PDB file of C-alpha atoms and ligand atoms in Angstrom:
ATOM      1  CA  MET D 231     -22.977 -22.588  27.741  1.00 96.00           C
ATOM      2  CA  GLY D 232     -23.622 -25.451  30.306  1.00 98.00           C
ATOM      3  CA  ARG D 233     -22.106 -26.700  33.400  1.00 98.00           C
ATOM      4  CA  PHE D 234     -21.726 -29.614  35.885  1.00 98.00           C
ATOM      5  CA  ALA D 235     -21.304 -28.424  39.435  1.00 97.00           C
ATOM      6  CA  PRO D 236     -20.734 -31.182  41.802  1.00 96.00           C
ATOM      7  CA  SER D 237     -20.154 -30.660  45.640  1.00 94.00           C
ATOM      8  CA  PRO D 238     -17.073 -32.474  46.732  1.00 95.00           C
ATOM      9  CA  THR D 239     -18.848 -34.422  49.523  1.00 93.00           C
ATOM     10  CA  GLY D 240     -18.026 -37.855  48.134  1.00 92.00           C
ATOM     11  CA  PRO D 241     -16.974 -39.567  45.036  1.00 92.00           C
ATOM     12  CA  LEU D 242     -18.909 -39.524  41.633  1.00 94.00           C
ATOM     13  CA  HIS D 243     -21.645 -42.020  41.857  1.00 92.00           C
ATOM     14  CA  PHE D 244     -23.977 -43.237  39.174  1.00 93.00           C
ATOM     15  CA  GLY D 245     -26.616 -40.422  39.843  1.00 93.00           C
ATOM     16  CA  SER D 246     -24.070 -37.564  39.578  1.00 95.00           C
ATOM     17  CA  LEU D 247     -22.711 -39.391  36.300  1.00 96.00           C
ATOM     18  CA  LEU D 248     -26.176 -39.254  34.926  1.00 96.00           C
ATOM     19  CA  ALA D 249     -26.573 -35.573  35.626  1.00 96.00           C
ATOM     20  CA  ALA D 250     -23.012 -34.911  34.153  1.00 98.00           C
ATOM     21  CA  THR D 251     -23.715 -36.821  30.983  1.00 98.00           C
ATOM     22  CA  ALA D 252     -27.125 -35.092  30.483  1.00 98.00           C
ATOM     23  CA  SER D 253     -25.657 -31.758  30.917  1.00 98.00           C
ATOM     24  CA  TYR D 254     -22.565 -32.376  28.727  1.00 98.00           C
ATOM     25  CA  LEU D 255     -24.533 -33.970  25.938  1.00 98.00           C
ATOM     26  CA  GLN D 256     -27.008 -31.133  25.917  1.00 98.00           C
ATOM     27  CA  ALA D 257     -24.164 -28.571  25.593  1.00 98.00           C
ATOM     28  CA  ARG D 258     -22.274 -30.563  23.078  1.00 97.00           C
ATOM     29  CA  ARG D 259     -25.296 -31.438  20.743  1.00 96.00           C
ATOM     30  CA  HIS D 260     -25.821 -27.678  20.543  1.00 95.00           C
ATOM     31  CA  ASP D 261     -22.053 -26.890  19.957  1.00 96.00           C
ATOM     32  CA  GLY D 262     -21.928 -25.288  23.255  1.00 97.00           C
ATOM     33  CA  ARG D 263     -19.215 -24.942  25.809  1.00 98.00           C
ATOM     34  CA  TRP D 264     -19.281 -26.941  29.010  1.00 98.00           C
ATOM     35  CA  LEU D 265     -17.653 -26.133  32.461  1.00 98.00           C
ATOM     36  CA  VAL D 266     -16.942 -28.061  35.350  1.00 98.00           C
ATOM     37  CA  ARG D 267     -17.238 -26.252  38.703  1.00 98.00           C
ATOM     38  CA  ILE D 268     -16.576 -27.666  42.066  1.00 97.00           C
ATOM     39  CA  GLU D 269     -19.061 -26.280  44.608  1.00 96.00           C
ATOM     40  CA  ASP D 270     -16.588 -26.188  47.531  1.00 95.00           C
ATOM     41  CA  ILE D 271     -18.376 -23.642  49.576  1.00 92.00           C
ATOM     42  CA  ASP D 272     -19.444 -25.886  52.605  1.00 91.00           C
ATOM     43  CA  PRO D 273     -16.119 -27.048  54.014  1.00 90.00           C
ATOM     44  CA  PRO D 274     -17.841 -28.756  57.119  1.00 89.00           C
ATOM     45  CA  ARG D 275     -19.548 -31.157  54.620  1.00 90.00           C
ATOM     46  CA  GLU D 276     -16.632 -31.798  52.355  1.00 93.00           C
ATOM     47  CA  GLN D 277     -14.571 -35.184  52.146  1.00 92.00           C
ATOM     48  CA  PRO D 278     -10.872 -34.813  51.939  1.00 93.00           C
ATOM     49  CA  GLY D 279      -9.776 -35.847  48.288  1.00 94.00           C
ATOM     50  CA  ALA D 280     -13.231 -36.106  47.006  1.00 95.00           C
ATOM     51  CA  THR D 281     -12.666 -33.326  44.364  1.00 97.00           C
ATOM     52  CA  GLY D 282      -9.596 -35.213  42.956  1.00 97.00           C
ATOM     53  CA  ARG D 283     -11.609 -38.432  42.831  1.00 96.00           C
ATOM     54  CA  ILE D 284     -14.618 -36.651  40.969  1.00 97.00           C
ATOM     55  CA  LEU D 285     -12.132 -35.055  38.447  1.00 98.00           C
ATOM     56  CA  GLU D 286     -10.377 -38.404  37.847  1.00 97.00           C
ATOM     57  CA  ALA D 287     -13.652 -40.122  37.369  1.00 97.00           C
ATOM     58  CA  LEU D 288     -14.937 -37.514  34.877  1.00 98.00           C
ATOM     59  CA  GLU D 289     -11.548 -37.949  32.945  1.00 98.00           C
ATOM     60  CA  ARG D 290     -11.703 -41.768  32.903  1.00 97.00           C
ATOM     61  CA  TYR D 291     -15.309 -41.540  31.551  1.00 98.00           C
ATOM     62  CA  GLY D 292     -13.990 -39.195  28.651  1.00 98.00           C
ATOM     63  CA  PHE D 293     -15.650 -35.902  29.636  1.00 98.00           C
ATOM     64  CA  GLU D 294     -13.750 -33.003  28.066  1.00 97.00           C
ATOM     65  CA  TRP D 295     -14.621 -29.738  29.795  1.00 98.00           C
ATOM     66  CA  ASP D 296     -13.625 -26.109  28.345  1.00 97.00           C
ATOM     67  CA  GLY D 297     -11.196 -24.080  30.275  1.00 96.00           C
ATOM     68  CA  PRO D 298      -9.873 -24.841  33.817  1.00 96.00           C
ATOM     69  CA  VAL D 299     -12.059 -26.356  36.541  1.00 97.00           C
ATOM     70  CA  VAL D 300     -13.679 -23.578  38.393  1.00 96.00           C
ATOM     71  CA  TYR D 301     -13.666 -23.514  42.123  1.00 96.00           C
ATOM     72  CA  GLN D 302     -16.732 -21.817  43.808  1.00 94.00           C
ATOM     73  CA  SER D 303     -14.527 -21.075  46.931  1.00 93.00           C
ATOM     74  CA  HIS D 304     -12.422 -18.820  44.564  1.00 94.00           C
ATOM     75  CA  SER D 305     -15.318 -16.529  43.868  1.00 94.00           C
ATOM     76  CA  GLN D 306     -15.642 -15.191  47.404  1.00 95.00           C
ATOM     77  CA  SER D 307     -15.253 -11.611  46.372  1.00 97.00           C
ATOM     78  CA  ALA D 308     -18.031 -11.908  43.811  1.00 98.00           C
ATOM     79  CA  HIS D 309     -20.330 -13.442  46.479  1.00 98.00           C
ATOM     80  CA  GLU D 310     -19.501 -10.630  48.888  1.00 98.00           C
ATOM     81  CA  ALA D 311     -20.100  -7.979  46.323  1.00 98.00           C
ATOM     82  CA  ALA D 312     -23.515  -9.556  45.503  1.00 98.00           C
ATOM     83  CA  LEU D 313     -24.283  -9.556  49.194  1.00 98.00           C
ATOM     84  CA  ALA D 314     -23.322  -6.094  49.547  1.00 98.00           C
ATOM     85  CA  ARG D 315     -25.686  -4.904  46.714  1.00 98.00           C
ATOM     86  CA  LEU D 316     -28.496  -6.800  48.265  1.00 98.00           C
ATOM     87  CA  LEU D 317     -27.824  -5.090  51.644  1.00 97.00           C
ATOM     88  CA  ASP D 318     -27.235  -1.769  50.193  1.00 97.00           C
ATOM     89  CA  SER D 319     -30.422  -1.862  48.084  1.00 97.00           C
ATOM     90  CA  GLY D 320     -32.448  -2.929  51.103  1.00 96.00           C
ATOM     91  CA  HIS D 321     -33.266  -6.300  49.673  1.00 98.00           C
ATOM     92  CA  ALA D 322     -31.494  -8.018  52.463  1.00 97.00           C
ATOM     93  CA  TYR D 323     -31.343  -7.796  56.299  1.00 97.00           C
ATOM     94  CA  ARG D 324     -29.634  -9.285  59.228  1.00 96.00           C
ATOM     95  CA  CYS D 325     -31.504 -12.182  61.098  1.00 96.00           C
ATOM     96  CA  GLY D 326     -30.503 -13.211  64.531  1.00 94.00           C
ATOM     97  CA  CYS D 327     -32.936 -15.902  64.973  1.00 93.00           C
ATOM     98  CA  SER D 328     -31.331 -19.243  66.278  1.00 90.00           C
ATOM     99  CA  ARG D 329     -32.609 -22.640  65.292  1.00 89.00           C
ATOM    100  CA  ASN D 330     -34.274 -22.672  68.620  1.00 92.00           C
ATOM    101  CA  ASP D 331     -35.897 -19.326  68.032  1.00 91.00           C
ATOM    102  CA  LEU D 332     -37.539 -20.910  64.725  1.00 93.00           C
ATOM    103  CA  ALA D 333     -38.547 -24.142  66.311  1.00 93.00           C
ATOM    104  CA  ASP D 334     -42.135 -23.239  66.247  1.00 93.00           C
ATOM    105  CA  ALA D 335     -42.216 -21.533  62.848  1.00 94.00           C
ATOM    106  CA  PRO D 336     -44.431 -23.176  60.129  1.00 94.00           C
ATOM    107  CA  ARG D 337     -42.997 -25.783  57.886  1.00 95.00           C
ATOM    108  CA  GLY D 338     -43.628 -26.563  54.271  1.00 94.00           C
ATOM    109  CA  PRO D 339     -42.134 -28.530  51.495  1.00 93.00           C
ATOM    110  CA  LEU D 340     -39.313 -26.256  51.246  1.00 94.00           C
ATOM    111  CA  GLY D 341     -38.445 -26.284  55.001  1.00 93.00           C
ATOM    112  CA  ILE D 342     -38.992 -23.766  57.475  1.00 94.00           C
ATOM    113  CA  ILE D 343     -41.174 -20.865  56.378  1.00 97.00           C
ATOM    114  CA  TYR D 344     -39.384 -17.904  57.971  1.00 97.00           C
ATOM    115  CA  PRO D 345     -42.096 -15.860  59.806  1.00 95.00           C
ATOM    116  CA  GLY D 346     -40.162 -12.471  59.103  1.00 95.00           C
ATOM    117  CA  THR D 347     -39.263 -12.032  62.987  1.00 94.00           C
ATOM    118  CA  CYS D 348     -36.104  -9.906  62.088  1.00 95.00           C
ATOM    119  CA  ARG D 349     -37.575  -7.826  59.091  1.00 94.00           C
ATOM    120  CA  ALA D 350     -37.681  -4.774  61.210  1.00 91.00           C
ATOM    121  CA  GLY D 351     -34.305  -5.252  62.790  1.00 89.00           C
ATOM    122  CA  CYS D 352     -32.648  -7.424  65.248  1.00 86.00           C
ATOM    123  CA  PRO D 353     -30.151  -7.188  68.075  1.00 81.00           C
ATOM    124  CA  ALA D 354     -26.678  -6.942  67.230  1.00 78.00           C
ATOM    125  CA  GLY D 355     -24.640 -10.270  67.397  1.00 82.00           C
ATOM    126  CA  ASP D 356     -24.290 -13.459  65.469  1.00 86.00           C
ATOM    127  CA  SER D 357     -26.658 -13.105  62.609  1.00 94.00           C
ATOM    128  CA  ALA D 358     -27.446 -14.719  59.232  1.00 96.00           C
ATOM    129  CA  ILE D 359     -28.564 -12.599  56.247  1.00 97.00           C
ATOM    130  CA  ARG D 360     -31.956 -13.045  54.710  1.00 98.00           C
ATOM    131  CA  VAL D 361     -33.333 -11.724  51.344  1.00 98.00           C
ATOM    132  CA  ARG D 362     -36.805 -10.136  51.363  1.00 98.00           C
ATOM    133  CA  THR D 363     -39.467 -11.883  49.398  1.00 98.00           C
ATOM    134  CA  ASP D 364     -43.055 -10.980  48.506  1.00 97.00           C
ATOM    135  CA  ASP D 365     -45.981 -13.220  47.772  1.00 95.00           C
ATOM    136  CA  SER D 366     -46.071 -12.567  43.947  1.00 97.00           C
ATOM    137  CA  ALA D 367     -45.842 -15.501  41.542  1.00 98.00           C
ATOM    138  CA  VAL D 368     -42.195 -16.557  40.505  1.00 98.00           C
ATOM    139  CA  ALA D 369     -42.597 -18.688  37.634  1.00 98.00           C
ATOM    140  CA  PHE D 370     -40.671 -20.317  34.779  1.00 98.00           C
ATOM    141  CA  ILE D 371     -41.008 -23.036  32.258  1.00 98.00           C
ATOM    142  CA  ASP D 372     -38.791 -25.907  32.776  1.00 98.00           C
ATOM    143  CA  GLY D 373     -37.477 -27.468  29.431  1.00 98.00           C
ATOM    144  CA  LEU D 374     -38.660 -30.951  30.590  1.00 98.00           C
ATOM    145  CA  GLN D 375     -40.932 -30.504  33.510  1.00 98.00           C
ATOM    146  CA  GLY D 376     -43.145 -27.836  32.175  1.00 98.00           C
ATOM    147  CA  PRO D 377     -44.562 -24.684  33.914  1.00 98.00           C
ATOM    148  CA  GLN D 378     -43.455 -24.280  37.673  1.00 98.00           C
ATOM    149  CA  GLU D 379     -44.367 -21.541  40.130  1.00 98.00           C
ATOM    150  CA  GLN D 380     -43.845 -20.555  43.635  1.00 98.00           C
ATOM    151  CA  HIS D 381     -45.110 -17.909  46.064  1.00 98.00           C
ATOM    152  CA  LEU D 382     -42.001 -17.421  48.039  1.00 98.00           C
ATOM    153  CA  GLU D 383     -43.226 -15.417  50.987  1.00 97.00           C
ATOM    154  CA  SER D 384     -45.843 -18.094  51.810  1.00 96.00           C
ATOM    155  CA  GLU D 385     -43.698 -21.116  50.758  1.00 97.00           C
ATOM    156  CA  SER D 386     -40.264 -20.384  52.079  1.00 97.00           C
ATOM    157  CA  GLY D 387     -40.374 -16.991  53.458  1.00 97.00           C
ATOM    158  CA  ASP D 388     -37.462 -14.660  53.396  1.00 98.00           C
ATOM    159  CA  PHE D 389     -34.370 -16.994  52.893  1.00 98.00           C
ATOM    160  CA  VAL D 390     -30.842 -17.124  53.975  1.00 97.00           C
ATOM    161  CA  VAL D 391     -28.209 -15.796  51.468  1.00 98.00           C
ATOM    162  CA  TRP D 392     -25.416 -15.594  53.936  1.00 97.00           C
ATOM    163  CA  ARG D 393     -24.986 -18.152  56.763  1.00 96.00           C
ATOM    164  CA  ARG D 394     -24.718 -17.295  60.517  1.00 93.00           C
ATOM    165  CA  ASP D 395     -21.139 -19.148  60.459  1.00 93.00           C
ATOM    166  CA  GLY D 396     -19.973 -16.609  57.915  1.00 94.00           C
ATOM    167  CA  LEU D 397     -20.272 -18.746  54.752  1.00 95.00           C
ATOM    168  CA  VAL D 398     -22.109 -17.945  51.514  1.00 96.00           C
ATOM    169  CA  ALA D 399     -25.477 -19.718  51.273  1.00 97.00           C
ATOM    170  CA  TYR D 400     -25.858 -22.009  48.284  1.00 95.00           C
ATOM    171  CA  HIS D 401     -28.564 -20.096  46.453  1.00 97.00           C
ATOM    172  CA  LEU D 402     -26.465 -16.887  46.341  1.00 98.00           C
ATOM    173  CA  ALA D 403     -23.261 -18.706  45.371  1.00 98.00           C
ATOM    174  CA  VAL D 404     -24.885 -20.635  42.503  1.00 98.00           C
ATOM    175  CA  VAL D 405     -26.760 -17.508  41.092  1.00 98.00           C
ATOM    176  CA  VAL D 406     -23.505 -15.320  41.211  1.00 98.00           C
ATOM    177  CA  ASP D 407     -21.279 -18.082  39.686  1.00 97.00           C
ATOM    178  CA  ASP D 408     -23.517 -19.029  36.894  1.00 98.00           C
ATOM    179  CA  HIS D 409     -23.786 -15.415  35.938  1.00 98.00           C
ATOM    180  CA  GLU D 410     -20.082 -14.751  36.211  1.00 96.00           C
ATOM    181  CA  GLN D 411     -19.378 -17.815  34.028  1.00 96.00           C
ATOM    182  CA  GLY D 412     -22.063 -16.920  31.421  1.00 97.00           C
ATOM    183  CA  ILE D 413     -24.111 -20.031  31.809  1.00 98.00           C
ATOM    184  CA  THR D 414     -27.150 -19.896  29.744  1.00 97.00           C
ATOM    185  CA  GLU D 415     -28.725 -23.295  30.124  1.00 98.00           C
ATOM    186  CA  ILE D 416     -28.722 -25.314  33.382  1.00 98.00           C
ATOM    187  CA  VAL D 417     -29.308 -29.037  33.122  1.00 98.00           C
ATOM    188  CA  ARG D 418     -29.374 -30.662  36.613  1.00 97.00           C
ATOM    189  CA  GLY D 419     -31.337 -33.175  38.765  1.00 96.00           C
ATOM    190  CA  ILE D 420     -34.925 -32.588  39.456  1.00 97.00           C
ATOM    191  CA  ASP D 421     -34.123 -32.637  43.287  1.00 95.00           C
ATOM    192  CA  LEU D 422     -32.927 -29.040  42.698  1.00 96.00           C
ATOM    193  CA  MET D 423     -36.141 -27.914  40.870  1.00 98.00           C
ATOM    194  CA  ASP D 424     -37.809 -26.525  43.909  1.00 97.00           C
ATOM    195  CA  SER D 425     -34.689 -24.294  44.443  1.00 98.00           C
ATOM    196  CA  THR D 426     -35.116 -22.585  41.051  1.00 98.00           C
ATOM    197  CA  CYS D 427     -37.735 -19.981  41.990  1.00 98.00           C
ATOM    198  CA  ARG D 428     -35.473 -18.637  44.910  1.00 98.00           C
ATOM    199  CA  GLN D 429     -32.692 -18.445  42.588  1.00 98.00           C
ATOM    200  CA  ILE D 430     -34.663 -16.575  39.992  1.00 98.00           C
ATOM    201  CA  TRP D 431     -35.756 -14.212  42.631  1.00 98.00           C
ATOM    202  CA  LEU D 432     -32.121 -13.543  43.435  1.00 98.00           C
ATOM    203  CA  GLN D 433     -31.403 -13.044  39.689  1.00 98.00           C
ATOM    204  CA  ARG D 434     -33.984 -10.385  39.413  1.00 98.00           C
ATOM    205  CA  LEU D 435     -32.819  -8.561  42.423  1.00 98.00           C
ATOM    206  CA  LEU D 436     -29.392  -8.585  41.177  1.00 98.00           C
ATOM    207  CA  GLY D 437     -30.199  -7.634  37.461  1.00 98.00           C
ATOM    208  CA  PHE D 438     -28.896 -11.135  35.981  1.00 98.00           C
ATOM    209  CA  PRO D 439     -30.700 -12.704  33.193  1.00 98.00           C
ATOM    210  CA  THR D 440     -32.388 -15.945  34.058  1.00 98.00           C
ATOM    211  CA  PRO D 441     -30.908 -19.090  32.200  1.00 98.00           C
ATOM    212  CA  ASN D 442     -32.976 -21.803  30.647  1.00 98.00           C
ATOM    213  CA  TYR D 443     -33.538 -24.725  33.133  1.00 98.00           C
ATOM    214  CA  LEU D 444     -34.012 -28.272  32.292  1.00 98.00           C
ATOM    215  CA  HIS D 445     -34.542 -30.559  35.268  1.00 98.00           C
ATOM    216  CA  VAL D 446     -33.580 -34.165  34.646  1.00 98.00           C
ATOM    217  CA  PRO D 447     -34.733 -37.299  36.563  1.00 97.00           C
ATOM    218  CA  VAL D 448     -32.534 -38.390  39.453  1.00 95.00           C
ATOM    219  CA  ALA D 449     -31.140 -41.779  39.761  1.00 94.00           C
ATOM    220  CA  ALA D 450     -33.075 -43.703  42.664  1.00 95.00           C
ATOM    221  CA  HIS D 451     -32.733 -46.938  44.410  1.00 92.00           C
ATOM    222  CA  ALA D 452     -35.515 -49.576  44.109  1.00 90.00           C
ATOM    223  CA  ASP D 453     -37.366 -48.053  46.953  1.00 91.00           C
ATOM    224  CA  GLY D 454     -37.469 -44.591  45.201  1.00 89.00           C
ATOM    225  CA  GLN D 455     -34.882 -42.929  47.513  1.00 91.00           C
ATOM    226  CA  LYS D 456     -32.415 -40.691  45.578  1.00 91.00           C
ATOM    227  CA  LEU D 457     -28.945 -42.179  45.196  1.00 90.00           C
ATOM    228  CA  SER D 458     -26.571 -40.169  47.365  1.00 87.00           C
ATOM    229  CA  LYS D 459     -23.856 -40.734  49.719  1.00 81.00           C
ATOM    230  CA  LEU D 460     -26.324 -40.828  52.657  1.00 83.00           C
ATOM    231  CA  THR D 461     -28.424 -43.636  50.893  1.00 86.00           C
ATOM    232  CA  GLY D 462     -25.150 -45.689  50.124  1.00 81.00           C
ATOM    233  CA  ALA D 463     -24.689 -45.026  46.583  1.00 85.00           C
ATOM    234  CA  ARG D 464     -21.319 -46.581  45.476  1.00 88.00           C
ATOM    235  CA  ALA D 465     -18.681 -44.758  43.452  1.00 91.00           C
ATOM    236  CA  VAL D 466     -18.600 -45.500  39.722  1.00 92.00           C
ATOM    237  CA  PRO D 467     -15.946 -48.003  38.822  1.00 92.00           C
ATOM    238  CA  LEU D 468     -12.941 -46.442  36.924  1.00 93.00           C
ATOM    239  CA  GLY D 469     -12.061 -49.589  35.054  1.00 89.00           C
ATOM    240  CA  ARG D 470     -13.596 -50.213  31.906  1.00 89.00           C
ATOM    241  CA  PRO D 471     -16.065 -47.212  31.818  1.00 94.00           C
ATOM    242  CA  GLU D 472     -17.427 -48.007  28.348  1.00 95.00           C
ATOM    243  CA  LYS D 473     -20.066 -50.485  29.817  1.00 92.00           C
ATOM    244  CA  LEU D 474     -21.364 -48.040  32.418  1.00 93.00           C
ATOM    245  CA  LEU D 475     -21.464 -45.196  29.933  1.00 95.00           C
ATOM    246  CA  VAL D 476     -23.700 -47.128  27.598  1.00 95.00           C
ATOM    247  CA  GLN D 477     -25.968 -47.881  30.727  1.00 94.00           C
ATOM    248  CA  VAL D 478     -26.097 -44.255  31.382  1.00 95.00           C
ATOM    249  CA  LEU D 479     -27.214 -43.539  27.853  1.00 97.00           C
ATOM    250  CA  SER D 480     -30.021 -46.098  28.138  1.00 95.00           C
ATOM    251  CA  ALA D 481     -31.007 -44.750  31.627  1.00 95.00           C
ATOM    252  CA  LEU D 482     -31.302 -41.406  29.807  1.00 97.00           C
ATOM    253  CA  GLY D 483     -33.730 -42.932  27.228  1.00 96.00           C
ATOM    254  CA  GLN D 484     -31.311 -42.663  24.518  1.00 97.00           C
ATOM    255  CA  GLN D 485     -31.712 -46.254  23.101  1.00 95.00           C
ATOM    256  CA  PRO D 486     -27.985 -47.073  22.241  1.00 94.00           C
ATOM    257  CA  ALA D 487     -27.444 -50.308  20.251  1.00 93.00           C
ATOM    258  CA  ALA D 488     -26.568 -53.471  22.383  1.00 84.00           C
ATOM    259  CA  ASP D 489     -23.075 -53.751  21.197  1.00 91.00           C
ATOM    260  CA  LEU D 490     -22.186 -49.916  21.647  1.00 94.00           C
ATOM    261  CA  GLY D 491     -20.598 -51.151  25.023  1.00 90.00           C
ATOM    262  CA  LYS D 492     -17.787 -52.788  22.954  1.00 93.00           C
ATOM    263  CA  ALA D 493     -16.963 -49.531  21.119  1.00 96.00           C
ATOM    264  CA  SER D 494     -14.209 -47.258  22.339  1.00 96.00           C
ATOM    265  CA  LEU D 495     -15.060 -44.316  24.653  1.00 97.00           C
ATOM    266  CA  ARG D 496     -14.693 -41.853  21.797  1.00 97.00           C
ATOM    267  CA  GLU D 497     -17.124 -43.701  19.472  1.00 97.00           C
ATOM    268  CA  ILE D 498     -19.516 -43.966  22.343  1.00 98.00           C
ATOM    269  CA  TRP D 499     -19.478 -40.264  22.906  1.00 98.00           C
ATOM    270  CA  SER D 500     -19.553 -39.513  19.142  1.00 97.00           C
ATOM    271  CA  TRP D 501     -22.808 -41.741  18.712  1.00 98.00           C
ATOM    272  CA  ALA D 502     -24.240 -40.065  21.855  1.00 98.00           C
ATOM    273  CA  ARG D 503     -23.555 -36.458  20.601  1.00 97.00           C
ATOM    274  CA  GLU D 504     -25.121 -37.210  17.150  1.00 97.00           C
ATOM    275  CA  ASN D 505     -28.171 -39.081  18.481  1.00 97.00           C
ATOM    276  CA  TRP D 506     -28.830 -36.974  21.831  1.00 98.00           C
ATOM    277  CA  ARG D 507     -32.558 -36.254  22.353  1.00 98.00           C
ATOM    278  CA  ILE D 508     -33.071 -34.617  25.809  1.00 97.00           C
ATOM    279  CA  GLU D 509     -36.793 -34.828  24.945  1.00 97.00           C
ATOM    280  CA  ALA D 510     -36.676 -38.538  25.906  1.00 97.00           C
ATOM    281  CA  LEU D 511     -36.555 -37.325  29.555  1.00 98.00           C
ATOM    282  CA  THR D 512     -39.643 -35.130  29.271  1.00 98.00           C
ATOM    283  CA  GLY D 513     -41.804 -35.415  32.407  1.00 97.00           C
ATOM    284  CA  ARG D 514     -39.629 -38.166  34.061  1.00 96.00           C
ATOM    285  CA  THR D 515     -38.627 -37.650  37.612  1.00 96.00           C
ATOM    286  CA  ARG D 516     -36.956 -40.887  38.738  1.00 96.00           C
ATOM    287  CA  ILE D 517     -34.496 -43.609  37.076  1.00 95.00           C
ATOM    288  CA  LEU D 518     -34.528 -46.694  39.190  1.00 94.00           C
ATOM    289  CA  VAL D 519     -31.123 -48.496  39.363  1.00 92.00           C
ATOM    290  CA  ASP D 520     -29.268 -51.060  41.441  1.00 90.00           C
ATOM    291  CA  SER D 521     -26.089 -49.180  42.158  1.00 83.00           C
ATOM    292  CA  ASN D 522     -24.325 -52.199  43.726  1.00 85.00           C
ATOM    293  CA  ALA D 523     -24.723 -54.265  40.376  1.00 88.00           C
ATOM    294  CA  MET D 524     -23.324 -51.142  38.639  1.00 84.00           C
ATOM    295  CA  ALA D 525     -20.346 -50.692  40.754  1.00 81.00           C
ATOM    296  CA  GLU D 526     -19.538 -54.284  39.931  1.00 84.00           C
ATOM    297  CA  GLY D 527     -19.773 -53.539  36.252  1.00 80.00           C
ATOM    298  CA  LYS D 528     -23.081 -55.459  35.784  1.00 85.00           C
ATOM    299  CA  ASN D 529     -26.396 -54.210  34.242  1.00 88.00           C
ATOM    300  CA  GLY D 530     -27.995 -52.107  36.961  1.00 88.00           C
ATOM    301  CA  LEU D 531     -31.017 -50.686  35.226  1.00 90.00           C
ATOM    302  CA  LEU D 532     -34.240 -51.663  36.948  1.00 87.00           C
TER     303      LEU D 532
HETATM  304 ZN1   ZN E 656     -34.714 -13.653  62.369  1.00 50.21          ZN
END
């Protein structure tokens, strides 16, 4: 069982289409189910209408998901139940530190390394909730990127599972939802690989099995910056999706024949399903594209 879990912060662009295609084909190639989950847990960052535009683009490109679309915001009670378990078992605690209080905290590749200020308690008032970590190795073998390992206490410190503004934090939401939905294989962009150990840490504390992880390369501009709304990635065109879908398959190392772009969507998906080899992405981290050319229906693979 696989899934595609976009945040409704903007329309579907080539980078998200790439991740959707990889997770979809990986599930379908192995006769698995595939869900679409909208990660709408951060209202301040959301863009009105983005969910509808993402779903419309997925439909136009011929994705067929199993069951209804899942909205992460609808699982609030499951998120709260998981938080209560972490608090009751002493694995989580309130942290009253403001951004200012942490201004001098050490930083690493994962961001601020929380120094443990509130581990022994903090004054009442506005607070986030952090989960305790230790410095044992948290390791997993990524299906494409090989062995990965982090020591959380020294690399991230105790991390936030519930935000100060009352919203669930991303790591906890994703772990609870993947478990509730029975996801067994997570295919997603490599930009999320460094969050995996924190998610595995939460799975262990909550007694959830750890799914298999395969981190696929992300689409990037010629300068190496990841395609995103912030770096000006354009929405995928909704007319004539066949041509871009074939470019996606090429970008994913699948070697479609040159004239496959003239086939129907159904035929393209059928070819892709039969010939899908995720191994073609082994060890790759970036796929360079010109997203302007793609948005205009031209070849944008660099
Ligand atoms: Zn604190």
